[in-house]
Short mmCIF file of C-alpha atoms in Angstrom, two decimals:
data_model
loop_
_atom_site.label_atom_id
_atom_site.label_comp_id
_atom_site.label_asym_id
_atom_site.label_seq_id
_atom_site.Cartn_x
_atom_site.Cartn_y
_atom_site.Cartn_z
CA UNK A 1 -0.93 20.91 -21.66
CA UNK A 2 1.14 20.04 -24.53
CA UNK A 3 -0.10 18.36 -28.03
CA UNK A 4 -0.52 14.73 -29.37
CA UNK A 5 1.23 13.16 -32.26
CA UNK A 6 0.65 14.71 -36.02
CA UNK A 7 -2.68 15.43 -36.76
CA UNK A 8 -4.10 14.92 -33.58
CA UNK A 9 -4.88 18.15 -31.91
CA UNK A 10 -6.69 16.92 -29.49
CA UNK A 11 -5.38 18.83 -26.26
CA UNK A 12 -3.59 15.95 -23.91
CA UNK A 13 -5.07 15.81 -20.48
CA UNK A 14 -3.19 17.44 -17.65
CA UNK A 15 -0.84 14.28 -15.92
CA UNK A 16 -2.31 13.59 -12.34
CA UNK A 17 -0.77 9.88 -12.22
CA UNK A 18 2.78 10.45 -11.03
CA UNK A 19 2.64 6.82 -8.81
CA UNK A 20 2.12 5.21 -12.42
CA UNK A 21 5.19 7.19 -13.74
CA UNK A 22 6.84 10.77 -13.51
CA UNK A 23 7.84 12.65 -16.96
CA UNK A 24 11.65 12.89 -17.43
CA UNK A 25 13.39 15.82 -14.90
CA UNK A 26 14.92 18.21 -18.10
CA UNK A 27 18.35 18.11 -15.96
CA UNK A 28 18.31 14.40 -16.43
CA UNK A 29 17.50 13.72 -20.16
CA UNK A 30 21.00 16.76 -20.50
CA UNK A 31 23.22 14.55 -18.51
CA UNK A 32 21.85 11.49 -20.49
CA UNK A 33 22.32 12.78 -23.83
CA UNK A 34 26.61 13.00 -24.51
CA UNK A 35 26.23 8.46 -23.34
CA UNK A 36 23.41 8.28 -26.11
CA UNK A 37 25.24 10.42 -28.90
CA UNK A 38 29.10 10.01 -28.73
CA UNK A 39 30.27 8.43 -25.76
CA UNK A 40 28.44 4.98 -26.47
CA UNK A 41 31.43 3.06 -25.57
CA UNK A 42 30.65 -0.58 -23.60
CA UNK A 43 30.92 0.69 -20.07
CA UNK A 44 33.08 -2.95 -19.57
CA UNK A 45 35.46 -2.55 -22.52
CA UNK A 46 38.81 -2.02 -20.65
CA UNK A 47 41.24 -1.64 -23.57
CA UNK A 48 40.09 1.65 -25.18
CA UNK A 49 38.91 5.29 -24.26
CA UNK A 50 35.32 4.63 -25.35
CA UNK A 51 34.82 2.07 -22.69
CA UNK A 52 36.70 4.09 -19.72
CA UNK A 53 34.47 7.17 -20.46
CA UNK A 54 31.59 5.22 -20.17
CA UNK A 55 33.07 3.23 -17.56
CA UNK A 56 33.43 6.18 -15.33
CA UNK A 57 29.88 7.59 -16.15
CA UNK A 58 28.52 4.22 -14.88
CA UNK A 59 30.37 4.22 -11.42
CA UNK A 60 29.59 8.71 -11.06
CA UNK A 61 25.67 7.43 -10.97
CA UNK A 62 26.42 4.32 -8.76
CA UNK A 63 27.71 6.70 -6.68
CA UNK A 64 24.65 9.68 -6.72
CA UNK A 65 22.74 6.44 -6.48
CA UNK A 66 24.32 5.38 -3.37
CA UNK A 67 24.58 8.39 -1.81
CA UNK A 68 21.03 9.33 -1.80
CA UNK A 69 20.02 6.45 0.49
CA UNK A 70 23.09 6.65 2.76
CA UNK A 71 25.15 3.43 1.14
CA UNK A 72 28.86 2.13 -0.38
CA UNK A 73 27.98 2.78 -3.96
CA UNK A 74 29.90 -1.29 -4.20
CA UNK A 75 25.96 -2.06 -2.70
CA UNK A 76 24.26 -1.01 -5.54
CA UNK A 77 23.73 -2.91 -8.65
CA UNK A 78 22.11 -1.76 -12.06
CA UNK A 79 18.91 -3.60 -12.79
CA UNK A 80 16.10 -3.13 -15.45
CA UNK A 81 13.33 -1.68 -12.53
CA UNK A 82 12.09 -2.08 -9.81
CA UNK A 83 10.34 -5.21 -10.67
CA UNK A 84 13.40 -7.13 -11.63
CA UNK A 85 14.89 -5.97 -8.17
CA UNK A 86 12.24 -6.99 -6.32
CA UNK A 87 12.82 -10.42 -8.26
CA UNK A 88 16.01 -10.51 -7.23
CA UNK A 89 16.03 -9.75 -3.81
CA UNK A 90 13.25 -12.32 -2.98
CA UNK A 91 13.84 -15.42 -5.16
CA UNK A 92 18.18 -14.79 -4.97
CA UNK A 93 17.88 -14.40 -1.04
CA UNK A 94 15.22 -17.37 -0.49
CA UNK A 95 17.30 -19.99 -3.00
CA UNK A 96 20.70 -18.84 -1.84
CA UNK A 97 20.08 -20.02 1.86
CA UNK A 98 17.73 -22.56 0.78
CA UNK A 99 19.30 -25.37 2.54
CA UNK A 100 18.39 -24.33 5.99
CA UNK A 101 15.84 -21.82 5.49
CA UNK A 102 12.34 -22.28 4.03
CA UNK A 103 10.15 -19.71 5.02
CA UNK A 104 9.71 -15.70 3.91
CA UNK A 105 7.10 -12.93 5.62
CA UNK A 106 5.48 -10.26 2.88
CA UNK A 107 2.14 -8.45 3.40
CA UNK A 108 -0.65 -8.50 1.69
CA UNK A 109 -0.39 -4.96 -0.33
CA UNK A 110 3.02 -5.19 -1.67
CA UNK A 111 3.48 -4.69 -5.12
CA UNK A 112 2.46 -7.55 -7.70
CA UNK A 113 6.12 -8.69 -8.56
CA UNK A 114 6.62 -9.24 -4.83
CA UNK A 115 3.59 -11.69 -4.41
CA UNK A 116 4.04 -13.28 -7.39
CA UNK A 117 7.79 -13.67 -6.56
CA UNK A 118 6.25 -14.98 -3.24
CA UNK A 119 3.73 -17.28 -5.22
CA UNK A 120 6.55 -18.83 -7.49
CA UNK A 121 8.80 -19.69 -4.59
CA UNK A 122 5.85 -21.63 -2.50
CA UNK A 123 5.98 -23.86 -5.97
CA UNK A 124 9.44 -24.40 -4.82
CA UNK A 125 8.60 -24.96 -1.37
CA UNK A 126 8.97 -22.10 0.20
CA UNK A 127 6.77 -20.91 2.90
CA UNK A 128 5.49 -17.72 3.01
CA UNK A 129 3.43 -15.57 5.69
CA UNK A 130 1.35 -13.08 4.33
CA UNK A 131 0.95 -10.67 6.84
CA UNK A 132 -2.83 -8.67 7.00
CA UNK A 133 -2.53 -4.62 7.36
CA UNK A 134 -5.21 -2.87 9.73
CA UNK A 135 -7.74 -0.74 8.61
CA UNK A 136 -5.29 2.42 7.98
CA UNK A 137 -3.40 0.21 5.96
CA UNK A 138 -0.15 -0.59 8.17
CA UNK A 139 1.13 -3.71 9.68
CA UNK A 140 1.07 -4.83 13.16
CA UNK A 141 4.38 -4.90 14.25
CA UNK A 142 3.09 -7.50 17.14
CA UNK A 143 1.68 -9.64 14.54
CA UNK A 144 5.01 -9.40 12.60
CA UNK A 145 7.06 -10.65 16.08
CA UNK A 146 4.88 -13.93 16.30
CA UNK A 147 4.96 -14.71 12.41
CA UNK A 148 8.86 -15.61 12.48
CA UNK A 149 10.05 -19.22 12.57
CA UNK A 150 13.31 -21.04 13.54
CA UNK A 151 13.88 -20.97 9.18
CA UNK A 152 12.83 -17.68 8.33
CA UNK A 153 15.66 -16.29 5.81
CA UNK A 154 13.40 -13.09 4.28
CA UNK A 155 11.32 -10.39 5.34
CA UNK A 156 10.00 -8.23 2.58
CA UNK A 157 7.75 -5.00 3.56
CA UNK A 158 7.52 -1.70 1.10
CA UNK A 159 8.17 1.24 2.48
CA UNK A 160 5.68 3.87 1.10
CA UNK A 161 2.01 2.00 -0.72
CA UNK A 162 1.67 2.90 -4.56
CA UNK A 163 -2.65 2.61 -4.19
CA UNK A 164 -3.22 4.25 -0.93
CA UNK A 165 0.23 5.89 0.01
CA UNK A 166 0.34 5.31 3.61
CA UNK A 167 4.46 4.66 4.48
CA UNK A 168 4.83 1.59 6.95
CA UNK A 169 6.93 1.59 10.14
CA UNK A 170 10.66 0.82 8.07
CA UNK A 171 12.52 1.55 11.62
CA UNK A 172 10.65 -0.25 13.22
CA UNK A 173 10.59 -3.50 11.27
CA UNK A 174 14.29 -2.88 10.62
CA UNK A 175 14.86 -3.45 14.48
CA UNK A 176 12.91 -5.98 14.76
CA UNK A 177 14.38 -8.39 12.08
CA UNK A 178 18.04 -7.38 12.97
CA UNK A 179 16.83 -8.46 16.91
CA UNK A 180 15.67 -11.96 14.87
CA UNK A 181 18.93 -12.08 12.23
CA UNK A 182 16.77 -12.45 9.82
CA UNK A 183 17.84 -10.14 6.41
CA UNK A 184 14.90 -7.24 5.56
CA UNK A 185 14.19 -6.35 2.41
CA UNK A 186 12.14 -3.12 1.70
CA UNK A 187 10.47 -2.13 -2.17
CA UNK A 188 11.44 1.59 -1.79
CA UNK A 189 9.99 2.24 -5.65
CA UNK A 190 7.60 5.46 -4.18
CA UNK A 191 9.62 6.32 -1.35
CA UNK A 192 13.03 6.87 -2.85
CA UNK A 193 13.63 10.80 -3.37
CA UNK A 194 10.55 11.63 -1.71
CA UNK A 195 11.08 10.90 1.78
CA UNK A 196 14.36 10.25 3.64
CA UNK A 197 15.72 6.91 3.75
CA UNK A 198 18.87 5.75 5.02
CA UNK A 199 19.72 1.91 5.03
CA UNK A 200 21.67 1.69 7.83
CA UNK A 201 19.77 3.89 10.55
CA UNK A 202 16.79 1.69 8.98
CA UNK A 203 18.97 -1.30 9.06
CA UNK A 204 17.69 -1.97 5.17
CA UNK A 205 19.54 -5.23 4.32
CA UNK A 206 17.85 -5.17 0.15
CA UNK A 207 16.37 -2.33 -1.23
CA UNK A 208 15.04 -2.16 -4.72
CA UNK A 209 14.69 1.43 -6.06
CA UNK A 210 13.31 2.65 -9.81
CA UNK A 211 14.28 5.55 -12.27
CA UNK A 212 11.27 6.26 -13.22
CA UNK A 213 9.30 7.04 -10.42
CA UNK A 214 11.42 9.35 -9.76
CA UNK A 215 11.22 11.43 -12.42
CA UNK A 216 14.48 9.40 -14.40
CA UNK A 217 14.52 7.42 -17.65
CA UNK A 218 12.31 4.12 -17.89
CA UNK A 219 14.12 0.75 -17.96
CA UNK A 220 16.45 1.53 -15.04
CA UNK A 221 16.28 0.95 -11.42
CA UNK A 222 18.95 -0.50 -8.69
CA UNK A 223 18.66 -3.32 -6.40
CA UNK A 224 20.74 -2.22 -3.00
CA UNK A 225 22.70 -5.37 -1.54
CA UNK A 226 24.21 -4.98 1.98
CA UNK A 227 27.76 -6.28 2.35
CA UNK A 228 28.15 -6.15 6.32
CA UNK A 229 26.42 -8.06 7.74
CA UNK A 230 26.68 -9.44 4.10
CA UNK A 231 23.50 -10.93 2.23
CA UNK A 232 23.71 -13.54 -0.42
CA UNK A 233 21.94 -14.11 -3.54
CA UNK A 234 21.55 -16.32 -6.36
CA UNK A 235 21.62 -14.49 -9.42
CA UNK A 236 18.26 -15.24 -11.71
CA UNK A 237 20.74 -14.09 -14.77
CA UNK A 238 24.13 -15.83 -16.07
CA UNK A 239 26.08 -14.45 -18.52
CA UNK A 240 29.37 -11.98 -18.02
CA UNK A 241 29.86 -11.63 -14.51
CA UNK A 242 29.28 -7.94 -14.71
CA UNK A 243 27.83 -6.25 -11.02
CA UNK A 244 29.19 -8.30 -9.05
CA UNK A 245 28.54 -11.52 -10.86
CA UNK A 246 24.59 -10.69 -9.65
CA UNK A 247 23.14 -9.31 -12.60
CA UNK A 248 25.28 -10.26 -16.16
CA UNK A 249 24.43 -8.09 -18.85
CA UNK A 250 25.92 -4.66 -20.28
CA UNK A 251 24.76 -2.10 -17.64
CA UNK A 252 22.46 0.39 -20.31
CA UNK A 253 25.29 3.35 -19.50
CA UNK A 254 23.14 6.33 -20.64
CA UNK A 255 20.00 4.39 -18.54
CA UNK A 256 22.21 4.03 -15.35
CA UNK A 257 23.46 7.96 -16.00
CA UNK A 258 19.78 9.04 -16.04
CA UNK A 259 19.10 7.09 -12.77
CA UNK A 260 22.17 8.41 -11.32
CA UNK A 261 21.22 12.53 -12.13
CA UNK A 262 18.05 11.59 -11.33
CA UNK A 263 18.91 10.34 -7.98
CA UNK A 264 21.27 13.79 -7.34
CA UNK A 265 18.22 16.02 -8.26
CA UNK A 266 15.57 14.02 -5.96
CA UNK A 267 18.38 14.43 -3.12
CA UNK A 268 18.96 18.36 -3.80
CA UNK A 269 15.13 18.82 -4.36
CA UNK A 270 13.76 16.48 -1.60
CA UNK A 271 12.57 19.03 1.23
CA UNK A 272 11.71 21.45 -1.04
CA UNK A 273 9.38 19.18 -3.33
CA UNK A 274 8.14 17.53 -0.33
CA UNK A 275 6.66 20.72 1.30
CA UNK A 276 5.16 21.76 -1.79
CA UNK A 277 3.62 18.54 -2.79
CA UNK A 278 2.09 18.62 0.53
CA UNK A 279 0.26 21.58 0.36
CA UNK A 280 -0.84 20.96 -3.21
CA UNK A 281 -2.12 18.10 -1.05
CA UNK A 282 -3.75 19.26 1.31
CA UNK A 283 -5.75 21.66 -0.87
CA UNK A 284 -7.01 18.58 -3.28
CA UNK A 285 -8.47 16.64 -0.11
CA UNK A 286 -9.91 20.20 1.34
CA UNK A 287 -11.51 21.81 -1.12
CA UNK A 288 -13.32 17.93 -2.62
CA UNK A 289 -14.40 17.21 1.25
CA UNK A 290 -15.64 20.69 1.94
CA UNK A 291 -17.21 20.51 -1.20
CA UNK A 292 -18.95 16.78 -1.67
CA UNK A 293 -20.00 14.48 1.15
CA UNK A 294 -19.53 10.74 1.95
CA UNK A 295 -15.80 11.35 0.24
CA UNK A 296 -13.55 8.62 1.95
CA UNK A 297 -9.62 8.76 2.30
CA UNK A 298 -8.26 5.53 2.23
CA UNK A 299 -4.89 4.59 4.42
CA UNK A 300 -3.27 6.47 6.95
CA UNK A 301 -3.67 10.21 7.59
CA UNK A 302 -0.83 10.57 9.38
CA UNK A 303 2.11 7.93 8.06
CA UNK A 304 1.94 8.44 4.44
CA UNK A 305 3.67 9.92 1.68
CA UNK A 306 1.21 13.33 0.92
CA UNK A 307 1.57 13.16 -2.97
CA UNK A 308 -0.51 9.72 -3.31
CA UNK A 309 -4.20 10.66 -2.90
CA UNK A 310 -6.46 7.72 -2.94
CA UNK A 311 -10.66 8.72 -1.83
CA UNK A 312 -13.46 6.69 -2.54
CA UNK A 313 -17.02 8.61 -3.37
CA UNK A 314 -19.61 6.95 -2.25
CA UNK A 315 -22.28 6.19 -4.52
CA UNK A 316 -20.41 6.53 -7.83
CA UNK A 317 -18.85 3.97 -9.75
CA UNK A 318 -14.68 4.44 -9.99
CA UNK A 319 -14.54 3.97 -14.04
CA UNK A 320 -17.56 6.38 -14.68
CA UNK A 321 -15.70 8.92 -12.78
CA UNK A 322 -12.79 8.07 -14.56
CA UNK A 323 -14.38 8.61 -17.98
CA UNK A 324 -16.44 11.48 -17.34
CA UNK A 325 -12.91 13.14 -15.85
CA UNK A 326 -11.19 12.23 -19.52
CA UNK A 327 -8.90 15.81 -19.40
CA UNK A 328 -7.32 14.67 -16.41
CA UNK A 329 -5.10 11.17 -16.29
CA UNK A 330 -6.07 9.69 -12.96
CA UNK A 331 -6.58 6.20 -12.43
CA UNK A 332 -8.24 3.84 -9.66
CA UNK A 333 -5.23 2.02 -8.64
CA UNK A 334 -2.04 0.64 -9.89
CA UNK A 335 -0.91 1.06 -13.81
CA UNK A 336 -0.15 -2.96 -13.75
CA UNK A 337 -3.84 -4.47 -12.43
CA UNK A 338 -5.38 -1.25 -13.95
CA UNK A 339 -7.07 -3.65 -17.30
CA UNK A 340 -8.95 -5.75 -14.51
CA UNK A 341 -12.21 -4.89 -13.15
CA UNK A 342 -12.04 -6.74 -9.58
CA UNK A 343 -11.77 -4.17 -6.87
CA UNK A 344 -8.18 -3.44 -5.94
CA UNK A 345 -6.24 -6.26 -3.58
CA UNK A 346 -5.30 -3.34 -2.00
CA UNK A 347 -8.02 -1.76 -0.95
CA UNK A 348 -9.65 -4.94 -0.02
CA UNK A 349 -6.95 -5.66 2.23
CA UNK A 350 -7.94 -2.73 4.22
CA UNK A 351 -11.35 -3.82 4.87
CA UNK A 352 -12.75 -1.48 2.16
CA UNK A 353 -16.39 -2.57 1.46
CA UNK A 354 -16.31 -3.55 -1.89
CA UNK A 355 -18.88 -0.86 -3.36
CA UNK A 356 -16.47 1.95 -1.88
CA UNK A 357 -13.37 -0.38 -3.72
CA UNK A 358 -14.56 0.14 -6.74
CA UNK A 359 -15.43 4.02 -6.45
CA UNK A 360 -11.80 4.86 -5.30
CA UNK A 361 -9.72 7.19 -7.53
CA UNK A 362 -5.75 7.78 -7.21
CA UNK A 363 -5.01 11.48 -7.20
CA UNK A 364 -1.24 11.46 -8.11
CA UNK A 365 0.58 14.95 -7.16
CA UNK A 366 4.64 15.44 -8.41
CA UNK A 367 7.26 17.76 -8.61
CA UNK A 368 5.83 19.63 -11.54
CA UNK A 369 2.25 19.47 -10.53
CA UNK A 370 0.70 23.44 -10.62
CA UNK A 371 -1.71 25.08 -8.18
CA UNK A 372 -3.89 25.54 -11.46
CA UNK A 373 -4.08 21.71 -11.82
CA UNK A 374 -4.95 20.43 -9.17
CA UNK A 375 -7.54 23.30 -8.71
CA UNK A 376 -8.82 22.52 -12.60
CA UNK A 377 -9.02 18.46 -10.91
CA UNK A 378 -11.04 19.21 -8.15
CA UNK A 379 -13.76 21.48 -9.92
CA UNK A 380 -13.98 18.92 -12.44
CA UNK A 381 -14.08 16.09 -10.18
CA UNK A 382 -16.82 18.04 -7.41
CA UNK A 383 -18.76 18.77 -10.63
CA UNK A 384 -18.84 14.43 -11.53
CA UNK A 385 -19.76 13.57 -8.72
CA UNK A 386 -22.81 15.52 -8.14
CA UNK A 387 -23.90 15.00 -11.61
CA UNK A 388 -23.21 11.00 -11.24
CA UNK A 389 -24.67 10.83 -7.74
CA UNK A 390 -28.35 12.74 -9.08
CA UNK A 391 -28.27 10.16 -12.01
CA UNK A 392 -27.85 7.09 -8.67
CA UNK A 393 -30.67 5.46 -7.21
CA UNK A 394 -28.62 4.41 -4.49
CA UNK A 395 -27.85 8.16 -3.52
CA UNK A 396 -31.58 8.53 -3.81
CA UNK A 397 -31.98 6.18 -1.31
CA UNK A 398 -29.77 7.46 1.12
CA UNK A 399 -31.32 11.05 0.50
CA UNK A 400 -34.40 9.56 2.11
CA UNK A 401 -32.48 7.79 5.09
CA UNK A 402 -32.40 4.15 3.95
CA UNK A 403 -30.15 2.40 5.13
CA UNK A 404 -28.72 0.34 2.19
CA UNK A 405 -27.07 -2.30 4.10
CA UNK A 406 -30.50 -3.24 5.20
CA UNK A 407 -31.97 -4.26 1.60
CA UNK A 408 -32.32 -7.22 0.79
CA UNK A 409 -31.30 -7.45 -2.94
CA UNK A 410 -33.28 -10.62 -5.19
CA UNK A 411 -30.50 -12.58 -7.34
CA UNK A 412 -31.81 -11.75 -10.88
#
């Protein structure tokens, strides 16, 4: 593991957090470099070499961008992340046909700029469904059929879960708003370069995709627009005009670039990461369950995205763990609600019981994750637990077959 600033040489801990962000893919930051050095032209200054270079740069990446997800690389626009996408598609779809539609369907564990998006538009009016998810996490497509309405413009579901991992149904739920004519929008942030995706066999109308998730710069993502049938926004951002009159602003050229490569390398790289990230996988959740008992997966088994490892211990609090595991970066759910202490939204959707909520950890396994890591992780992490649980009372109990849920605990 490499070093910290000057005169800090304090080893850094080994990085198992990739669903917070991935490092930077070494063939990205080369193709990035020339647009932050001496091509910095204005990508949208038309009268001078400078510009066209960087012109051309911008529309090569739309185009790796594009490609990787089976569009016209005139669908994609340049946005700022994932979370301004996800802005974009929900608040520029649901003002745009305002007039005669009123009502959007979400789920309960999207992101938190999908919600809130959802949250700011019932200020406005809007109605919005927020659909439950069953105990492994996915939707009920049945309960999805009876929650559309004469006005419903929007249907927003992610594709793969950045807590628990578990990928929902996208085909499915593609079909089924098509069948309805209703437009679907999907938050593909953890899915994009990992698994397949294609927007028209998954008849994706909005997609919103980030750089750096995918091992690509920060401050970059796309939003994918479908033109046929076509979908409609209202920009949130005036200005120039430029993508499409959707997004004004300078597109960042060497930003879009690093998206772009990073998109190409994901696409070249996909089967190949995905197999191995899977077994590194598969030996994280074997070796901790063969090892320690009352260890809990949470989502799926089966429909999920392998590289997104989320167990609850029993009997341990989440944020001990966390600190007694201070050489390895883990976390106990998302990098944006990560500063508050109420169990995650996510987990509670499931059905978790809140004392297993807050002893979940996030095991986060990438592209340049090594054997030696994740074994180093899970000797660490055996070795916490079994040390934390002697030290609980509540293990104690269970040691000697009482059954906690039977106490009755006095309010101090």
């Amino acid at each position: 593991s490499g070093r910290a600033g000057d005169g800090d040489y304090s080893p850094r801990p080994l990085y198992m957090d990739v669903q917070a962000t991935t490092p930077l893919d070494p063939r990205v930051l080369d193709s990035m470099l020339p647009y932050l050095t001496a091509c910095y032209g204005n990508p949208h200054s038309r009268t001078h070499a400078y510009g066209w270079e960087s012109e051309a740069a911008m529309e090569k990446a739309r185009q790796q961008v594009a490609d990787l997800i089976g569009a016209d690389s005139r669908e994609i626009i340049f946005t700022s992340g994932a979370t301004e996408s996800n802005n974009m598609a929900i608040k520029g779809v649901a003002r745009f046909y305002k007039s005669r539609k009123k009502h959007i369907i979400t789920t309960q564990t999207e992101h938190k700029c999908v919600l809130d998006s959802c949250r700011s538009l019932e200020t406005e009016g809007f109605h919005v469904t927020y659909l439950p998810v069953k105990k492994n996490g996915l939707i009920d497509l049945k309960e999805l059929e009876s929650a559309f309405q004469p006005d419903t413009s929007l249907v927003s579901v992610m594709t793969v879960n950045n807590e628990i991992g578990v990928k929902q149904p996208i085909n499915d739920i593609g079909e089924i708003c098509r069948a309805h004519k209703v437009f679907f929008h999907t938050d593909a942030a953890q899915a994009i370069g990992k698994i397949p995706m294609d927007v028209n066999n998954m008849k994706i109308d909005l997609m919103s995709i980030s750089g750096h998730k995918i091992y690509g710069p920060k401050g970059v993502g796309a939003l994918y627009v479908r033109r046929r049938p076509r979908v409609r926004l209202e920009p949130l951002q005036s200005g120039g005009g430029q993508e499409r009159g959707l997004r004004s602003g300078t597109v960042p050229t060497p930003l879009a670039v690093g998206l772009g490569a990073a998109c190409e390398v994901a696409q070249q790289e996909m089967e190949y990461d995905h197999k191995r990230i899977s077994q590194l996988a598969e030996r994280l959740v074997t070796k901790i369950m063969s090892e320690v008992p009352d260890v809990v997966m949470n989502g799926d088994r089966e429909h999920r995205y392998p590289g997104c490892i989320n167990l609850s211990f029993a009997y341990v609090e989440g944020e001990s763990l966390l600190m007694a595991l201070k050489d390895v970066a883990l976390s106990s759910g998302s990098a944006c609600t990560s500063a508050s202490l109420e169990p995650s939204y996510v987990l509670r959707a499931i059905g978790t019981d809140e004392d297993l909520a807050h002893s979940s950890i996030r095991f986060g396994i990438g592209r340049f994750t090594t054997e030696e890591e994740v074994d180093y992780t899970v000797q660490k992490c055996i070795q916490h637990v079994k040390r934390l649980r002697e030290m609980s009372p509540l293990w104690e109990m269970v040691q000697d077959g009482i059954d906690l849920k039977s106490i009755k605990w006095t309010q101090h």
